[in-house]
């Protein structure tokens, strides 16, 4: 139905034909245009009382009228000393009226507060407009200000000047400040969480010297999930961990905390490094499938002088020998944690006395302008010349790779030194071992060997007795439940006595409660009662090691 046609029949309406701009009749198009705009009847009659008045032409308006009605602040100055020529009503309402002809430096202190006078000099000299954003005045309001040059009028003998146009952006500035404050608080929360989840104090093993550094990214970079850890496993062995959760903010830090806790729990099982990462891989997928993490886990055994390590997508461990030669731990490296379906393996790298190992995250070596291998090479060069204590080495590496407070990524560095001991210090570290051959006669031989060694190390009589008793119980346990080859090892450090027995059977002993009538089952309980700590682990070549420790009197 054509409503345009029927609308003419409604009371109080005018008939309007459907307009077609392509109509071939110019008169009809003009008539319809007049009907639509209400400009009057086509017969040239007078306008009705409701007709719109004609808009004034731009030429009919003065610049003073236009500037005076603007809500923005406007001021006009002339000459090199910026004598005041005009301020509009908004400017006078904000800063008060200003006398004409007086230099701005004397009568407009707000320009000094806003640091505009040097900018106005520049605009006057160059003839180029300049804009500054969010300048705060003494009143507390913020303004975005544009200074525009006004050309010289030679006919009226007027000097060149500057038109100052200031828009009040206080609301925007306050909103931006609130946003910055909120972001700063979130960042502080993430940094606090990150630091609280890192070790508050590094464990210091007897045979190693360790230092670590963590630096969050700059203000524009959100906190990440880098972490490190040092875990004492017992029997002089130490686990070293470095990891990085991909992502930013509180979530990455929270995932990092869960992974670090899990690593410590798995480390207590004294598993090989690749088995620890295998367990961690499954857990990472359960924590958050969208988060990917890299991790390197290494174990140092002072009796072997090696780092046994496994890597889940992490950067290679670097080792500096005493002569400055740097070695890079190569394969095996598996995919990052949380990907699943990969069987991790372990590798070894020598860490002899006098050497230094460095574990680090990608923030130390990764740059947007270069390949990450170049960053690792730069770290190797920096490490080759880095000497001193572990903390000194940390600081030198950070400086050498230009890590500042404004760095765009967080950085974690763990430096481990195996010191070469000489003189009186070396006398505090000794090793002795005995291969246990034969049958039951091996037990008295082991007790006699332990007595002679502990006496030669000048331990107190009470400690010697406890050490011999513990060695006898461990050897008896191995003779009854283990298989050859068997070996008794004694080790002293400056802080503890370590007794360890190895054999070829991989069934780990467990402590159990022996009944009054039982003839066996008390050996491990006796060791656990008299020693400071004890434990067991499977050895890489098959078999097991059972150990105990006694803290030395200081």
Coordinates of C-alpha atoms in Angstrom, one line a residue:
X1 CA 0.0 0.0 0.0
X2 CA 1.3 3.5 -0.9
X3 CA 1.0 5.4 2.4
X4 CA 2.4 8.6 0.8
X5 CA -0.6 8.7 -1.5
X6 CA -3.2 8.1 1.3
X7 CA -1.6 10.5 3.8
X8 CA -3.1 13.5 2.0
X9 CA -6.6 12.4 3.1
X10 CA -5.7 12.5 6.8
X11 CA -7.0 15.7 8.6
X12 CA -4.4 18.4 9.2
X13 CA -1.8 16.9 6.8
X14 CA -0.4 18.2 3.5
X15 CA -0.3 16.1 0.4
X16 CA 3.2 15.1 -0.5
X17 CA 4.0 13.1 -3.6
X18 CA 6.7 10.6 -3.5
X19 CA 9.8 12.4 -4.6
X20 CA 12.0 11.1 -7.3
X21 CA 15.3 13.0 -7.7
X22 CA 15.6 11.6 -11.2
X23 CA 12.3 13.3 -12.3
X24 CA 12.7 14.8 -15.8
X25 CA 10.6 17.8 -14.7
X26 CA 12.8 20.4 -13.0
X27 CA 9.8 22.4 -11.8
X28 CA 8.4 19.4 -10.0
X29 CA 11.7 18.7 -8.3
X30 CA 11.9 22.3 -7.1
X31 CA 8.3 22.2 -5.8
X32 CA 9.0 19.0 -3.9
X33 CA 12.2 20.5 -2.4
X34 CA 10.4 23.5 -1.2
X35 CA 7.7 21.3 0.4
X36 CA 10.3 19.2 2.2
X37 CA 12.3 22.0 3.6
X38 CA 9.4 24.2 4.5
X39 CA 11.0 27.2 2.7
X40 CA 7.7 28.4 1.5
X41 CA 5.1 27.7 -1.2
X42 CA 6.2 27.5 -4.8
X43 CA 4.1 30.5 -5.8
X44 CA 6.6 32.9 -4.2
X45 CA 4.4 33.7 -1.2
X46 CA 5.8 35.1 2.1
X47 CA 7.3 32.8 4.6
X48 CA 5.1 31.6 7.4
X49 CA 5.7 32.5 11.0
X50 CA 7.2 29.0 11.7
X51 CA 9.8 29.2 9.0
X52 CA 13.5 29.0 10.1
X53 CA 15.5 32.2 10.0
X54 CA 18.5 32.3 7.7
X55 CA 21.9 31.4 9.3
X56 CA 24.3 34.3 9.5
X57 CA 27.3 34.1 7.1
X58 CA 30.8 33.6 8.6
X59 CA 31.8 37.0 7.3
X60 CA 29.1 38.6 9.6
X61 CA 30.8 37.2 12.8
X62 CA 33.8 38.8 14.4
X63 CA 36.7 36.8 15.7
X64 CA 36.1 38.3 19.2
X65 CA 32.5 37.0 19.2
X66 CA 33.7 33.5 18.2
X67 CA 36.6 33.3 20.7
X68 CA 34.5 34.8 23.5
X69 CA 31.9 32.1 23.3
X70 CA 34.3 29.2 23.2
X71 CA 34.4 27.0 26.3
X72 CA 38.1 26.6 25.9
X73 CA 40.6 29.1 27.3
X74 CA 42.0 31.5 24.7
X75 CA 44.6 34.3 25.0
X76 CA 46.3 36.4 22.3
X77 CA 49.7 38.0 22.9
X78 CA 51.9 40.1 20.6
X79 CA 55.5 40.9 20.3
X80 CA 58.7 39.3 21.6
X81 CA 57.7 40.0 25.2
X82 CA 54.2 38.5 24.6
X83 CA 52.2 41.6 25.5
X84 CA 48.6 40.7 26.3
X85 CA 46.1 41.6 23.5
X86 CA 43.1 39.6 24.5
X87 CA 41.7 36.9 26.8
X88 CA 38.3 35.3 26.4
X89 CA 35.6 34.9 29.1
X90 CA 36.6 31.3 29.8
X91 CA 40.2 32.3 30.4
X92 CA 39.1 35.2 32.7
X93 CA 36.9 32.8 34.6
X94 CA 39.7 30.3 35.1
X95 CA 42.6 32.7 36.0
X96 CA 40.9 36.1 36.4
X97 CA 40.9 39.1 34.0
X98 CA 44.2 40.2 32.5
X99 CA 45.2 43.8 31.6
X100 CA 46.0 44.4 27.9
X101 CA 49.4 45.7 26.9
X102 CA 51.2 44.1 29.9
X103 CA 53.9 41.5 29.2
X104 CA 52.6 37.9 29.9
X105 CA 55.6 37.2 32.2
X106 CA 54.3 39.9 34.6
X107 CA 50.6 39.5 34.4
X108 CA 50.0 35.9 33.5
X109 CA 51.8 33.7 36.1
X110 CA 49.8 30.7 35.0
X111 CA 51.9 30.6 31.8
X112 CA 55.0 30.2 34.0
X113 CA 53.3 27.4 36.0
X114 CA 52.5 25.6 32.8
X115 CA 56.0 26.2 31.4
X116 CA 54.6 27.8 28.3
X117 CA 56.8 30.9 27.9
X118 CA 59.7 29.1 26.3
X119 CA 57.3 27.2 24.0
X120 CA 55.7 30.5 23.0
X121 CA 59.1 32.0 22.2
X122 CA 59.8 29.0 20.0
X123 CA 56.5 29.3 18.2
X124 CA 57.0 33.0 17.6
X125 CA 60.5 32.4 16.1
X126 CA 59.7 29.3 14.0
X127 CA 56.1 30.2 12.9
X128 CA 55.1 26.6 13.6
X129 CA 52.3 25.6 16.0
X130 CA 53.2 23.5 19.0
X131 CA 51.0 21.4 21.3
X132 CA 51.6 20.1 24.8
X133 CA 49.4 17.7 26.6
X134 CA 48.1 17.5 30.2
X135 CA 50.0 20.3 31.7
X136 CA 48.8 20.8 35.3
X137 CA 48.2 24.4 36.6
X138 CA 48.5 25.5 40.2
X139 CA 44.7 25.4 40.5
X140 CA 44.9 21.6 40.0
X141 CA 43.3 21.6 36.6
X142 CA 45.0 20.0 33.6
X143 CA 45.1 21.5 30.2
X144 CA 46.1 20.5 26.7
X145 CA 47.5 23.6 25.1
X146 CA 48.1 24.6 21.5
X147 CA 50.2 27.7 20.7
X148 CA 49.6 29.0 17.2
X149 CA 51.6 31.8 15.5
X150 CA 49.7 34.9 14.4
X151 CA 51.4 36.5 11.4
X152 CA 52.5 40.1 11.3
X153 CA 49.9 42.7 10.0
X154 CA 52.1 45.3 8.2
X155 CA 49.1 47.4 7.1
X156 CA 48.1 48.1 10.7
X157 CA 51.6 48.0 12.0
X158 CA 50.9 45.0 14.2
X159 CA 53.6 42.7 15.4
X160 CA 53.5 38.9 15.1
X161 CA 52.0 37.1 18.1
X162 CA 50.9 33.8 19.5
X163 CA 47.3 32.5 20.1
X164 CA 47.2 30.3 23.2
X165 CA 44.3 27.8 23.1
X166 CA 43.9 25.6 26.2
X167 CA 41.3 22.8 26.5
X168 CA 40.5 21.7 30.1
X169 CA 41.3 17.9 30.2
X170 CA 41.2 17.6 34.0
X171 CA 38.7 14.7 33.9
X172 CA 40.8 12.8 31.3
X173 CA 44.0 13.5 33.3
X174 CA 42.4 12.3 36.5
X175 CA 41.0 9.2 34.8
X176 CA 44.5 8.5 33.3
X177 CA 46.1 9.0 36.7
X178 CA 43.6 6.6 38.3
X179 CA 44.4 4.0 35.6
X180 CA 48.1 4.4 36.2
X181 CA 47.6 4.1 39.9
X182 CA 45.6 0.9 39.4
X183 CA 48.1 -0.6 37.1
X184 CA 50.9 0.3 39.5
X185 CA 49.1 -1.4 42.3
X186 CA 48.5 -4.5 40.2
X187 CA 52.2 -4.5 39.3
X188 CA 53.2 -4.1 42.9
X189 CA 50.9 -7.0 43.8
X190 CA 52.4 -9.2 41.1
X191 CA 56.0 -8.3 42.1
X192 CA 55.2 -8.9 45.8
X193 CA 53.6 -12.3 44.9
X194 CA 56.5 -13.2 42.7
X195 CA 59.2 -12.3 45.3
X196 CA 57.3 -14.1 48.1
X197 CA 57.2 -17.3 46.0
X198 CA 60.9 -17.2 45.4
X199 CA 63.4 -18.5 48.0
X200 CA 63.7 -15.9 50.7
X201 CA 67.1 -17.3 51.6
X202 CA 69.1 -19.7 49.4
X203 CA 70.3 -23.0 50.9
X204 CA 74.1 -23.1 51.0
X205 CA 75.4 -26.6 50.5
X206 CA 78.8 -27.6 52.0
X207 CA 80.5 -28.1 48.7
X208 CA 79.0 -25.2 46.7
X209 CA 78.8 -21.5 46.8
X210 CA 75.5 -20.1 45.4
X211 CA 74.0 -16.7 44.6
X212 CA 70.9 -15.7 42.7
X213 CA 69.4 -12.5 41.3
X214 CA 65.8 -11.8 40.2
X215 CA 64.8 -8.5 38.5
X216 CA 61.3 -7.8 37.4
X217 CA 60.7 -6.1 34.0
X218 CA 60.5 -2.3 33.8
X219 CA 57.4 -0.3 34.5
X220 CA 55.9 -0.9 31.1
X221 CA 56.5 -4.7 31.3
X222 CA 54.2 -6.9 33.4
X223 CA 55.7 -9.3 35.9
X224 CA 56.5 -12.7 34.5
X225 CA 56.9 -16.2 36.0
X226 CA 60.7 -16.6 36.3
X227 CA 61.9 -18.6 39.3
X228 CA 64.9 -20.4 40.7
X229 CA 65.6 -22.7 43.6
X230 CA 68.3 -24.6 45.5
X231 CA 67.3 -27.9 47.2
X232 CA 69.5 -29.9 49.5
X233 CA 68.9 -33.6 48.8
X234 CA 71.1 -35.1 51.4
X235 CA 74.4 -37.0 51.3
X236 CA 76.0 -33.8 50.0
X237 CA 73.9 -33.7 46.8
X238 CA 72.2 -30.5 45.7
X239 CA 69.4 -29.9 43.2
X240 CA 69.5 -26.6 41.2
X241 CA 66.3 -25.4 39.4
X242 CA 65.6 -22.6 37.0
X243 CA 62.3 -22.0 35.2
X244 CA 60.2 -19.6 33.3
X245 CA 56.4 -19.5 33.0
X246 CA 55.4 -17.9 29.7
X247 CA 53.0 -15.0 30.2
X248 CA 52.6 -12.0 32.4
X249 CA 50.9 -10.8 35.6
X250 CA 49.6 -12.4 38.7
X251 CA 48.4 -15.5 36.9
X252 CA 51.9 -16.3 35.6
X253 CA 53.3 -15.7 39.1
X254 CA 50.7 -18.0 40.7
X255 CA 51.4 -20.8 38.2
X256 CA 55.1 -20.4 38.9
X257 CA 54.5 -20.8 42.6
X258 CA 52.7 -24.0 42.1
X259 CA 55.4 -25.4 39.9
X260 CA 58.1 -24.4 42.3
X261 CA 56.3 -26.1 45.1
X262 CA 55.8 -29.2 43.0
X263 CA 59.5 -29.3 42.1
X264 CA 60.5 -29.2 45.8
X265 CA 58.1 -32.1 46.5
X266 CA 59.4 -34.2 43.6
X267 CA 63.0 -33.4 44.5
X268 CA 62.5 -34.9 48.0
X269 CA 61.9 -38.3 46.2
X270 CA 65.5 -38.0 45.1
X271 CA 64.6 -39.0 41.5
X272 CA 66.9 -38.5 38.5
X273 CA 66.4 -35.1 36.8
X274 CA 64.5 -36.5 33.8
X275 CA 62.0 -38.3 36.0
X276 CA 61.4 -35.1 38.0
X277 CA 60.6 -33.2 34.8
X278 CA 58.4 -36.1 33.6
X279 CA 56.2 -35.7 36.7
X280 CA 56.3 -31.9 36.4
X281 CA 55.2 -32.1 32.8
X282 CA 51.9 -33.9 33.7
X283 CA 51.3 -31.5 36.6
X284 CA 51.8 -28.4 34.5
X285 CA 49.1 -29.5 32.1
X286 CA 46.7 -30.0 35.0
X287 CA 47.4 -26.6 36.6
X288 CA 46.7 -24.6 33.4
X289 CA 46.7 -26.0 30.0
X290 CA 47.0 -22.5 28.4
X291 CA 50.3 -21.8 30.3
X292 CA 53.6 -23.1 29.0
X293 CA 56.7 -23.2 31.1
X294 CA 60.3 -24.1 30.6
X295 CA 62.5 -25.6 33.3
X296 CA 66.0 -26.9 33.8
X297 CA 66.7 -29.3 36.7
X298 CA 70.2 -30.3 37.7
X299 CA 71.7 -32.3 40.5
X300 CA 75.3 -31.9 41.8
X301 CA 77.1 -34.8 43.4
X302 CA 80.4 -33.8 45.1
X303 CA 81.7 -37.3 44.9
X304 CA 81.5 -37.4 41.1
X305 CA 82.2 -33.7 40.2
X306 CA 79.3 -33.7 37.7
X307 CA 76.0 -31.9 37.1
X308 CA 73.4 -34.4 36.0
X309 CA 70.7 -32.3 34.3
X310 CA 67.5 -32.4 32.2
X311 CA 65.9 -29.6 30.3
X312 CA 62.3 -28.9 29.3
X313 CA 62.7 -26.3 26.6
X314 CA 65.0 -24.2 28.7
X315 CA 68.2 -22.4 27.6
X316 CA 71.5 -24.4 28.1
X317 CA 73.5 -24.4 31.3
X318 CA 76.9 -22.7 31.0
X319 CA 80.0 -23.9 32.9
X320 CA 83.2 -21.8 33.2
X321 CA 86.4 -23.7 34.0
X322 CA 89.0 -22.3 36.2
X323 CA 91.1 -21.2 33.2
X324 CA 88.1 -19.2 31.7
X325 CA 87.0 -21.8 29.1
X326 CA 83.2 -21.8 28.9
X327 CA 81.3 -25.0 28.1
X328 CA 77.6 -25.2 27.0
X329 CA 75.4 -28.1 28.1
X330 CA 73.9 -29.3 24.9
X331 CA 71.3 -32.0 24.4
X332 CA 69.2 -33.5 25.7
X333 CA 66.5 -30.8 25.7
X334 CA 62.8 -31.7 25.5
X335 CA 59.7 -29.5 24.8
X336 CA 58.3 -27.1 27.4
X337 CA 56.3 -28.4 30.4
X338 CA 52.6 -28.9 29.8
X339 CA 52.9 -30.2 26.2
X340 CA 52.9 -33.9 27.2
X341 CA 53.8 -37.0 25.1
X342 CA 57.5 -36.6 25.5
X343 CA 60.0 -38.8 27.4
X344 CA 62.7 -36.6 28.9
X345 CA 66.3 -37.8 29.3
X346 CA 69.2 -36.7 31.4
X347 CA 72.7 -35.5 30.4
X348 CA 75.9 -34.6 32.3
X349 CA 78.4 -31.8 32.3
X350 CA 81.5 -31.6 34.4
X351 CA 81.7 -29.2 37.3
X352 CA 85.2 -29.8 38.8
X353 CA 86.6 -27.7 41.7
X354 CA 87.3 -24.1 40.6
X355 CA 84.4 -24.1 38.0
X356 CA 81.3 -21.9 37.9
X357 CA 77.9 -22.9 36.5
X358 CA 75.2 -20.4 35.4
X359 CA 71.5 -21.1 35.0
X360 CA 69.4 -18.2 33.6
X361 CA 66.1 -17.3 32.0
X362 CA 65.6 -15.9 28.5
X363 CA 65.2 -12.3 29.8
X364 CA 68.9 -12.2 30.3
X365 CA 69.9 -13.1 26.7
X366 CA 66.8 -12.5 24.5
X367 CA 66.6 -9.2 22.4
X368 CA 64.1 -8.3 19.8
X369 CA 66.8 -7.1 17.4
X370 CA 68.9 -10.2 17.4
X371 CA 68.7 -14.0 17.5
X372 CA 68.7 -15.6 20.9
X373 CA 71.8 -17.7 20.0
X374 CA 73.7 -14.4 19.7
X375 CA 72.5 -13.5 23.2
X376 CA 73.7 -16.8 24.6
X377 CA 77.1 -16.2 22.9
X378 CA 77.3 -12.8 24.5
X379 CA 76.6 -14.4 27.8
X380 CA 79.4 -16.9 27.2
X381 CA 81.9 -14.1 26.5
X382 CA 80.8 -12.2 29.6
X383 CA 81.1 -15.4 31.8
X384 CA 84.6 -16.2 30.5
X385 CA 85.9 -13.0 32.1
X386 CA 83.7 -12.9 35.2
X387 CA 85.6 -13.7 38.4
X388 CA 84.9 -13.3 42.0
X389 CA 82.2 -14.6 44.4
X390 CA 78.9 -15.9 43.0
X391 CA 77.1 -12.6 43.8
X392 CA 79.8 -10.6 42.1
X393 CA 79.5 -12.9 39.0
X394 CA 75.7 -12.3 39.0
X395 CA 76.1 -8.5 39.1
X396 CA 78.8 -8.6 36.3
X397 CA 76.7 -10.7 34.0
X398 CA 73.7 -8.4 34.5
X399 CA 75.8 -5.3 33.7
X400 CA 77.6 -6.9 30.8
X401 CA 74.2 -7.8 29.1
X402 CA 72.8 -4.3 29.9
X403 CA 70.1 -5.4 32.2
X404 CA 68.7 -2.2 33.8
X405 CA 65.6 -1.4 35.8
X406 CA 63.8 -0.5 32.6
X407 CA 64.5 -3.9 30.9
X408 CA 61.5 -5.1 29.0
X409 CA 61.4 -8.6 30.6
X410 CA 62.0 -10.2 34.0
X411 CA 65.4 -11.9 34.6
X412 CA 66.5 -14.7 36.9
X413 CA 70.1 -15.8 37.2
X414 CA 71.5 -18.6 39.4
X415 CA 75.3 -18.8 39.8
X416 CA 76.9 -21.9 41.3
X417 CA 80.6 -22.2 42.2
X418 CA 82.4 -25.4 43.1
X419 CA 85.4 -23.8 45.0
X420 CA 88.9 -25.3 44.8
X421 CA 89.9 -25.7 48.4
X422 CA 93.5 -25.5 49.6
X423 CA 95.4 -25.3 52.9
X424 CA 93.4 -25.5 56.1
X425 CA 90.1 -25.4 54.3
X426 CA 90.9 -28.5 52.4
X427 CA 91.6 -30.4 55.6
X428 CA 88.0 -30.1 56.5
X429 CA 86.8 -32.1 53.4
X430 CA 87.8 -35.8 53.2
X431 CA 86.5 -38.9 51.5
X432 CA 87.1 -42.6 52.3
X433 CA 85.5 -45.7 50.9
X434 CA 85.7 -49.5 51.2
X435 CA 84.4 -52.2 48.8
X436 CA 82.4 -54.8 50.8
X437 CA 83.6 -58.2 49.6
X438 CA 82.7 -61.6 51.0
X439 CA 79.8 -62.6 53.2
X440 CA 78.9 -61.9 56.8
X441 CA 82.6 -61.1 57.6
X442 CA 82.2 -57.8 55.6
X443 CA 80.2 -56.3 58.6
X444 CA 83.1 -56.4 61.1
X445 CA 85.5 -55.2 58.5
X446 CA 83.2 -52.2 57.7
X447 CA 83.0 -51.4 61.5
X448 CA 86.8 -51.6 61.8
X449 CA 87.3 -49.4 58.7
X450 CA 84.8 -46.8 60.0
X451 CA 86.5 -46.7 63.4
X452 CA 89.9 -46.1 62.0
X453 CA 88.7 -43.4 59.5
X454 CA 86.6 -41.5 62.0
X455 CA 89.4 -41.6 64.6
X456 CA 91.9 -40.2 62.1
X457 CA 89.5 -37.4 61.3
X458 CA 89.7 -36.5 65.0
X459 CA 86.0 -36.6 65.7
X460 CA 84.8 -36.7 69.4
X461 CA 84.5 -40.2 70.8
X462 CA 80.7 -39.9 71.1
X463 CA 80.4 -39.0 67.4
X464 CA 82.8 -41.8 66.4
X465 CA 80.7 -44.3 68.3
X466 CA 77.5 -43.1 66.6
X467 CA 79.1 -43.1 63.2
X468 CA 80.4 -46.7 63.6
X469 CA 77.0 -47.9 64.8
X470 CA 75.3 -46.2 61.8
X471 CA 77.8 -47.7 59.4
X472 CA 77.4 -51.1 60.9
X473 CA 73.5 -51.0 60.6
X474 CA 73.6 -49.8 57.0
X475 CA 76.1 -52.4 56.0
X476 CA 74.1 -55.2 57.8
X477 CA 70.9 -54.0 56.0
X478 CA 72.7 -54.1 52.6
X479 CA 74.2 -57.6 53.3
X480 CA 70.7 -58.9 54.2
X481 CA 68.5 -57.3 51.5
X482 CA 71.0 -56.1 48.8
X483 CA 73.1 -57.7 46.2
X484 CA 76.7 -57.1 45.2
X485 CA 78.6 -55.0 44.4
X486 CA 78.5 -53.2 47.8
X487 CA 80.5 -50.2 48.9
X488 CA 80.8 -48.2 52.1
X489 CA 81.6 -44.5 51.7
X490 CA 82.5 -42.0 54.4
X491 CA 82.6 -38.3 53.8
X492 CA 83.2 -35.3 56.0
X493 CA 82.7 -31.6 55.3
X494 CA 83.1 -28.6 57.4
X495 CA 79.5 -29.1 58.7
X496 CA 78.6 -32.8 58.6
X497 CA 79.6 -36.4 58.5
X498 CA 78.0 -38.5 55.7
X499 CA 77.8 -42.3 55.7
X500 CA 76.6 -44.0 52.6
X501 CA 76.2 -47.6 51.5
X502 CA 75.5 -48.7 47.9
X503 CA 74.6 -52.1 46.5
X504 CA 73.1 -53.6 43.3
X505 CA 69.5 -54.1 44.5
X506 CA 67.1 -51.3 43.5
X507 CA 64.5 -52.0 46.3
X508 CA 64.5 -49.0 48.6
X509 CA 64.4 -49.7 52.3
X510 CA 61.6 -48.2 54.5
X511 CA 61.3 -47.6 58.1
X512 CA 58.9 -49.9 59.9
X513 CA 57.9 -50.7 63.4
X514 CA 59.4 -54.0 64.6
X515 CA 57.4 -56.1 67.0
X516 CA 59.1 -57.2 70.3
X517 CA 59.5 -60.8 69.0
X518 CA 61.0 -59.8 65.6
X519 CA 64.7 -60.6 65.1
X520 CA 65.1 -58.0 62.2
X521 CA 63.6 -54.7 61.1
X522 CA 65.3 -52.4 63.5
X523 CA 68.3 -51.3 61.6
X524 CA 66.8 -48.3 59.7
X525 CA 64.9 -47.2 62.8
X526 CA 68.2 -47.2 64.8
X527 CA 69.9 -45.1 62.1
X528 CA 66.9 -42.7 61.9
X529 CA 67.0 -42.3 65.7
X530 CA 70.7 -41.5 66.1
X531 CA 71.4 -39.6 62.8
X532 CA 70.5 -36.0 62.0
X533 CA 68.8 -37.2 58.8
X534 CA 68.7 -40.3 56.5
X535 CA 67.4 -41.3 53.1
X536 CA 67.8 -43.5 50.1
X537 CA 67.7 -43.3 46.3
X538 CA 68.1 -45.4 43.2
X539 CA 71.5 -45.0 41.5
X540 CA 71.7 -44.4 37.7
X541 CA 73.4 -47.7 36.8
X542 CA 70.9 -49.8 38.8
X543 CA 70.9 -50.4 42.5
X544 CA 70.4 -48.1 45.4
X545 CA 72.2 -45.9 47.9
X546 CA 71.2 -45.6 51.6
X547 CA 72.8 -42.7 53.6
X548 CA 72.7 -40.9 56.8
X549 CA 74.2 -37.6 58.1
X550 CA 75.5 -36.3 61.4
X551 CA 75.8 -32.6 62.1
X552 CA 79.3 -31.7 63.4
X553 CA 79.7 -29.6 66.5
X554 CA 80.5 -26.1 65.5

